[in-house]
Coordinates of C-alpha atoms in Angstrom, one line a residue:
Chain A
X305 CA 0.0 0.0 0.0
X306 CA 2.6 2.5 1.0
X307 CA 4.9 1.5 -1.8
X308 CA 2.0 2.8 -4.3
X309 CA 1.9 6.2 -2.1
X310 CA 6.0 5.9 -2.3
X311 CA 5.9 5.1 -6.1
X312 CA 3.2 8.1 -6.9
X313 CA 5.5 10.2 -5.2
X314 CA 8.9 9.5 -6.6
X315 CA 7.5 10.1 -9.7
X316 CA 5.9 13.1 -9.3
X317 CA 9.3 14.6 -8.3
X318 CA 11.1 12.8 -11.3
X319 CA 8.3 14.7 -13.4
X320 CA 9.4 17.8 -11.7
X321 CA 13.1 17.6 -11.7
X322 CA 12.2 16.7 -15.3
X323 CA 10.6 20.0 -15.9
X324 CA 13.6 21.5 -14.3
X325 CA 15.9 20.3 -16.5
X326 CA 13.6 21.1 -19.6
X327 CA 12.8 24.5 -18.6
X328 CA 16.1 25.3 -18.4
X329 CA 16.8 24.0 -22.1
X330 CA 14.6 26.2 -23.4
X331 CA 15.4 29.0 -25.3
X332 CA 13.8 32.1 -24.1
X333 CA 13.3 35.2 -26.7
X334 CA 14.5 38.6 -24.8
X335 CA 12.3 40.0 -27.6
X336 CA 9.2 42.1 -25.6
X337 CA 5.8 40.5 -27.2
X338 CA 5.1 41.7 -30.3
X339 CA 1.0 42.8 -30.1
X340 CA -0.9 41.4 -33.2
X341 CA -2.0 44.0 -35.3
X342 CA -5.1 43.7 -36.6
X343 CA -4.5 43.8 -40.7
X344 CA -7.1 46.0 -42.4
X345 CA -6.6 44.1 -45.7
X346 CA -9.6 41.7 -46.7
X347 CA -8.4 39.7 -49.4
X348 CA -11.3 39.4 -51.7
X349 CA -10.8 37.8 -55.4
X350 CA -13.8 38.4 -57.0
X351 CA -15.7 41.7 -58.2
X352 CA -19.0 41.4 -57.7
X353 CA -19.0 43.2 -54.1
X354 CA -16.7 45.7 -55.3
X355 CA -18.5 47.4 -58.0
X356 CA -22.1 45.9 -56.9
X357 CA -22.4 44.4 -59.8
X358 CA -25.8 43.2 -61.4
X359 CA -26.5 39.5 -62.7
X360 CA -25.1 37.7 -65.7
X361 CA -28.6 37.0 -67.3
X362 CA -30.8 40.0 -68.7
X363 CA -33.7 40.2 -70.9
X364 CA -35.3 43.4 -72.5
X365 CA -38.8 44.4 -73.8
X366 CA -39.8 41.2 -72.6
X367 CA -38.3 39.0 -74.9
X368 CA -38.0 35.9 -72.3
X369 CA -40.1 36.7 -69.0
X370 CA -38.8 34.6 -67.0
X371 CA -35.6 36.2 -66.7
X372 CA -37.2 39.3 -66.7
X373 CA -38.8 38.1 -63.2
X374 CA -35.2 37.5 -61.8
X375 CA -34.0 40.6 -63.4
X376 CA -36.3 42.1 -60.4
X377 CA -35.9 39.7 -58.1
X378 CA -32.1 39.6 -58.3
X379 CA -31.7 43.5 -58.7
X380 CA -34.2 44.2 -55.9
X381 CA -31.9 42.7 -53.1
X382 CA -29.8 45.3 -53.4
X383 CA -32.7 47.2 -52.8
X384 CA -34.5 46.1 -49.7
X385 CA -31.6 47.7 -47.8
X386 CA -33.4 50.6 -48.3
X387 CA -37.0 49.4 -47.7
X388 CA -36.0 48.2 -44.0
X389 CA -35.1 52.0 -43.1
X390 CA -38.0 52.9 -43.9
X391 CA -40.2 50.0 -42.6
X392 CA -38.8 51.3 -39.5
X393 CA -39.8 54.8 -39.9
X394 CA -42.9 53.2 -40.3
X395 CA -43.1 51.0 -37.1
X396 CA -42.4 54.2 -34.8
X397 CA -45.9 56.0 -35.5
X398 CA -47.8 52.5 -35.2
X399 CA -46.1 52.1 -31.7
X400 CA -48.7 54.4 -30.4
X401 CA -51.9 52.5 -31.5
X402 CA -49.7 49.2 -30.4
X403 CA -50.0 50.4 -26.6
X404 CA -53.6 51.5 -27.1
X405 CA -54.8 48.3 -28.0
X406 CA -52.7 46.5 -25.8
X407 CA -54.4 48.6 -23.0
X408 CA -57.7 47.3 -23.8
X409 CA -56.6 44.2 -25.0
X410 CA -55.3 43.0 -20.7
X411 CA -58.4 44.3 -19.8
X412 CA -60.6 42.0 -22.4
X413 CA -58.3 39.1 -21.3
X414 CA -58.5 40.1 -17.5
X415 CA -61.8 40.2 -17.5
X416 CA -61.6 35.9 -18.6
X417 CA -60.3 35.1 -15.8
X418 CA -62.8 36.4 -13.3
X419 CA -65.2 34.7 -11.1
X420 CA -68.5 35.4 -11.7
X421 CA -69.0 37.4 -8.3
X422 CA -66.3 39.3 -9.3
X423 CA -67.7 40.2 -13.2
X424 CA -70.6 41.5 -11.8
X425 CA -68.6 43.9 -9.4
X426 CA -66.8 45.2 -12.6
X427 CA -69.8 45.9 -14.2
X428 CA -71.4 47.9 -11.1
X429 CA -68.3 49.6 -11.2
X430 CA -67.9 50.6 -14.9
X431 CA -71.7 51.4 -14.4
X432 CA -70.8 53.7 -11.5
X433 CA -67.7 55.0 -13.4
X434 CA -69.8 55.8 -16.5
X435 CA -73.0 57.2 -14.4
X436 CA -72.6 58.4 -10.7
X437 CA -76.2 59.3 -10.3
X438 CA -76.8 55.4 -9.0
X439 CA -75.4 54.0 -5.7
X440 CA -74.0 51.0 -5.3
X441 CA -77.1 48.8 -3.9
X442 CA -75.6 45.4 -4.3
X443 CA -73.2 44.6 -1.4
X444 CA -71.2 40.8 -1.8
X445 CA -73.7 38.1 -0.9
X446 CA -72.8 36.9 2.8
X447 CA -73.5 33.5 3.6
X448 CA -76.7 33.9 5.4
X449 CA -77.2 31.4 8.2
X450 CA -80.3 29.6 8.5
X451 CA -82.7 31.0 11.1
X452 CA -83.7 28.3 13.3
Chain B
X934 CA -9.5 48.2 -54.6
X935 CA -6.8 47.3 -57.1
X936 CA -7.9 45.9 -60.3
X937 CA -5.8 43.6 -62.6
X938 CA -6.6 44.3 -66.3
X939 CA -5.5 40.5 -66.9
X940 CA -6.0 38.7 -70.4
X941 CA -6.8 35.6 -69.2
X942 CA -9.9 34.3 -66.8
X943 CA -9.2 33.2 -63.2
X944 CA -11.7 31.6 -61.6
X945 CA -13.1 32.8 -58.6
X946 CA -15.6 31.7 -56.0
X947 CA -18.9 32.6 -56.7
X948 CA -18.5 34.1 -60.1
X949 CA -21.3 33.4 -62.8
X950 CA -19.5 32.3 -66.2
X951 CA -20.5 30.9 -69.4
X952 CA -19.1 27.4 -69.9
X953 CA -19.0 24.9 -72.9
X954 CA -19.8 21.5 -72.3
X955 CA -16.7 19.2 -73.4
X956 CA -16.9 16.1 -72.0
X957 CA -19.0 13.7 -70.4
X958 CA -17.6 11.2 -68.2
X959 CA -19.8 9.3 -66.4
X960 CA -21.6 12.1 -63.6
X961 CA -19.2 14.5 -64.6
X962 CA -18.8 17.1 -67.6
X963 CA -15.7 18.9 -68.2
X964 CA -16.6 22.7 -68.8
X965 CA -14.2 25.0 -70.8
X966 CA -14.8 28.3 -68.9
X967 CA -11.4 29.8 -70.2
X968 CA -9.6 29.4 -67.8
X969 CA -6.2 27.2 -67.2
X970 CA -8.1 24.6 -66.7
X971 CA -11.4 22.7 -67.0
X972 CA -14.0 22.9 -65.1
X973 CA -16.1 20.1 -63.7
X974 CA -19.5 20.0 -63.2
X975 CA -22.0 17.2 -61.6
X976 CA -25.0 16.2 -63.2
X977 CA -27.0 16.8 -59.9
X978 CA -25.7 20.5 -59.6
X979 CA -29.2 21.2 -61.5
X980 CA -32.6 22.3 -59.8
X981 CA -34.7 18.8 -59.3
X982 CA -32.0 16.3 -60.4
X983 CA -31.8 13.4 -59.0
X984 CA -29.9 10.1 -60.1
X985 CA -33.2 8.8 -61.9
X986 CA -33.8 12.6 -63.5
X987 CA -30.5 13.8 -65.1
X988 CA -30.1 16.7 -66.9
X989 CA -30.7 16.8 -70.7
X990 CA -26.7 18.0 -71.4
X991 CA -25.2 17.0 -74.8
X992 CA -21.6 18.1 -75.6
X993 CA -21.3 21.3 -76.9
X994 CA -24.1 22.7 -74.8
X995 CA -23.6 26.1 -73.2
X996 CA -24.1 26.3 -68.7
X997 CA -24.5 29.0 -67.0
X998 CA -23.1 28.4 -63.8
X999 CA -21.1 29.3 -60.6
X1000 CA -18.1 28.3 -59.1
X1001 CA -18.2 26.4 -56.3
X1002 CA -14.8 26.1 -55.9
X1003 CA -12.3 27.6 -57.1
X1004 CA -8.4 27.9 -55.9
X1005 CA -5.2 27.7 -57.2
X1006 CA -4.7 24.4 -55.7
X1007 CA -7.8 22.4 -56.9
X1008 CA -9.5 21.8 -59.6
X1009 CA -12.6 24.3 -60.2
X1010 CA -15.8 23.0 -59.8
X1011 CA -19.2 24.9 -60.8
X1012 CA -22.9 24.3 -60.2
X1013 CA -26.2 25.4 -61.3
X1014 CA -27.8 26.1 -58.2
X1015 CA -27.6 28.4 -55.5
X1016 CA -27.4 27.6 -51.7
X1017 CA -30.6 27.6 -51.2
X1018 CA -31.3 24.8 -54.0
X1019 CA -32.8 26.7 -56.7
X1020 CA -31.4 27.4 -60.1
X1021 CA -32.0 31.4 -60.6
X1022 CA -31.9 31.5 -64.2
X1023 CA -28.4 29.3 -64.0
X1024 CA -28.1 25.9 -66.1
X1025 CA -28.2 25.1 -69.4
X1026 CA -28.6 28.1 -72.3
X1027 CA -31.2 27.5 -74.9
X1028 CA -30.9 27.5 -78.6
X1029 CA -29.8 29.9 -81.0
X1030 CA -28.3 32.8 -79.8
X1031 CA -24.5 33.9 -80.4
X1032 CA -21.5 33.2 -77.9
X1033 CA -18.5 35.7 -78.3
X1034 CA -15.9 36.8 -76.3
X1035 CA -14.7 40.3 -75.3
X1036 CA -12.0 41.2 -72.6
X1037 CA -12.9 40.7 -68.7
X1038 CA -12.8 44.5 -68.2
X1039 CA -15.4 45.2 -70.4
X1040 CA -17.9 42.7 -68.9
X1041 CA -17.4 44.5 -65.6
X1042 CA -18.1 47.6 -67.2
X1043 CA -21.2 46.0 -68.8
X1044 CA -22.4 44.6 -65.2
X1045 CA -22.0 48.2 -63.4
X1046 CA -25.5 48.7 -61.4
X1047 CA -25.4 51.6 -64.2
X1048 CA -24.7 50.7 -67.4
X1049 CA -25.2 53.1 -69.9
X1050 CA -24.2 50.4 -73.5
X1051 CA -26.9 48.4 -71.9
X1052 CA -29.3 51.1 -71.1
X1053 CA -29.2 52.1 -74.8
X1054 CA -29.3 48.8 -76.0
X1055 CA -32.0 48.1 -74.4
X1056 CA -34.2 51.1 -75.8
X1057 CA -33.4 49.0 -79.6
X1058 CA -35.4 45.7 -79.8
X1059 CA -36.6 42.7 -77.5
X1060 CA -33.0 40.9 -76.8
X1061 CA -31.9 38.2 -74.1
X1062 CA -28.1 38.7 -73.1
X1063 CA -26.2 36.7 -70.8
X1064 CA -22.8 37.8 -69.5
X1065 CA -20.0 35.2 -68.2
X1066 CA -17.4 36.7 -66.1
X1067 CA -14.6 35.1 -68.1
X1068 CA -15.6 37.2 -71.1
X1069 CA -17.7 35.6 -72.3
X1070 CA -21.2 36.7 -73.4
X1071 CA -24.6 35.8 -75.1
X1072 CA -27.0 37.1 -77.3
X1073 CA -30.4 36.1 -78.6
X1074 CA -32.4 38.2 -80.5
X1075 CA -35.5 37.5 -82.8
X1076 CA -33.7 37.6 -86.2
X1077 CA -30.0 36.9 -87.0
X1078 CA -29.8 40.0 -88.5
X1079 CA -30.1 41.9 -85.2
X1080 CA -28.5 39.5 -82.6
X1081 CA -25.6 40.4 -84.8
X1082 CA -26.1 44.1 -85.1
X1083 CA -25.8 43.4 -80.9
X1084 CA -22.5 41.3 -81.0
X1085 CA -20.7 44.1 -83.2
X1086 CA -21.6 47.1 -81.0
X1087 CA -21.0 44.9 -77.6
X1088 CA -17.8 43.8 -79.5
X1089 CA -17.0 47.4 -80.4
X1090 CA -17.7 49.0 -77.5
X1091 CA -14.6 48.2 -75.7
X1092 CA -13.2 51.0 -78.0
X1093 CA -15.8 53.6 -79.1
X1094 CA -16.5 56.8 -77.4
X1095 CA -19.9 57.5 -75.8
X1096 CA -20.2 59.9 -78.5
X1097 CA -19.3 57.3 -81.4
X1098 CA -21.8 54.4 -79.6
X1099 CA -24.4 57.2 -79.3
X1100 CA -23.9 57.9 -82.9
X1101 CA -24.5 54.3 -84.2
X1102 CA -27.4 53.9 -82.0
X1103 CA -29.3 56.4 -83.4
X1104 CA -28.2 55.6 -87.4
X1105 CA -29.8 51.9 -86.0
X1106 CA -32.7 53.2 -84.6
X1107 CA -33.7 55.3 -87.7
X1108 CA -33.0 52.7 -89.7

């Protein structure tokens, strides 16, 4: 049992007089650390990016339709850059009615999930919002005991 | 960006080129896309092909394809589909039509978003016009007569003046 212990050990300070010894071998650069730079060259071998250019195929006064199709489809990517701007011009102003409806909207849904003795207490109270003329007759049903 | 006004095509990644069909062996044709080498291309590289439904390709056919792969260490490879599995207009070029060659700087100046050779061109009669990046370029029009009035003003374009192409243009058109 102890020899195990002994043997684990032994070696580990074989391993480290190993390291030693290996350590010392190396060769060490004095240089400081060069930092990498970050290279603002992109290699890029083909044109199409550079000069945006259009696609290969082309038809005109419709002599094949088809490719007058992809003509708009291909040309109208580079497009739809600009549509998303102003799709989100577009989103701001609608933001407005968004919360709006979403007000009502919790209260349509809020009102689901209501007991029953609950619903009609909402409905006294819109009534009593809407006209303040009436009081409030119906109190919440007690649980009337029996009269012996 | 530096530009390299070379004579010959290099293939590139992604380009769209006109290739002729040279060989056939077995799933593969041999494309001649003029560059230093062939190209290959698979016969499923085409929208809906499967090993049961090949593609139609004789020898001598025309593809319009892209590269799939293309470095100076392998051998370039095209296909007729995009990534997301559809052809977009790539694959084999119909019938008829005229196949000439002009240098690679002028097809990059006929692919600018505005063009104003094709612009004109266009204004003429109802053409169909494919342009390879290797130089290569198409033409179909409805008589012979006029896909080659196309090929000789495309041809000569690379050395006329606005002025001069404006000038022939309009002798066309009134004719």
């Amino acid at each position: 049992f102890m020899q195990r212990g002994l043997d684990s050990q032994t070696k580990k300070q074989l391993e480290e007089e190993e390291k030693k010894i290996i350590s010392e071998e190396h060769w060490y650069l004095d240089l400081p650390d060069l930092k990498e730079k970050e290279s603002f060259i992109i290699e890029e071998r083909s044109f199409m990016p550079c000069e945006d250019l259009l696609y290969g195929r082309m038809s005109f006064k419709g002599f094949n339709p088809e490719i007058e199709k992809l003509m708009i489809q291909m040309n109208s990517r580079c497009k739809e850059e600009e549509i998303e701007v102003d799709g989100k011009m577009e989103a701001d102003v609608s933001d407005e009615e968004m919360a709006r409806r979403y007000e009502t909207l919790v209260g349509t849904i809020g009102k689901k999930f209501l007991r029953k003795r609950d619903q009609h207490v909402l409905q006294d109270e819109d009534e009593d919002g809407s006209s303040n003329t009436r009081p409030s007759k119906k109190a919440k049903k007690k649980f009337l005991k029996p009269q012996d | 960006f530096v530009h390299e006004p070379r004579l010959q095509y290099v293939p590139v990644k992604g380009d769209h080129v006109i290739g002729i069909v040279t060989a056939k062996a077995g799933d593969v044709f041999k494309l001649d896309v003029g560059g230093s080498e062939q190209a290959s291309l698979s016969y499923l590289a085409f929208e809906g092909a499967t090993k049961r439904n090949r593609p139609n390709v004789q020898v001598g056919d025309l593809i319009y394809g892209q590269f799939l792969v293309a470095n100076k260490d392998m051998e370039p490879e095209m296909v007729c589909i995009d990534s997301s599995g559809r052809s977009s207009g790539m694959g084999i070029i119909g019938q008829d039509g005229f196949l000439f060659k002009v240098s690679l700087g002028l097809v990059r100046k006929l692919l600018a978003p505005k063009c104003e050779i094709i612009q004109e061109l266009s204004q003429l009669y109802p053409f169909e016009l494919v342009l390879g990046m290797n130089g290569r370029i198409w033409v179909k029009a409805k008589t012979v007569q006029q896909t080659l009035i196309i090929v000789n003003i495309l041809e000569a374009c690379e050395y006329m003046t606005a002025e001069q192409r404006k000038q022939a243009l309009a002798r066309l058109s009134g004719n």
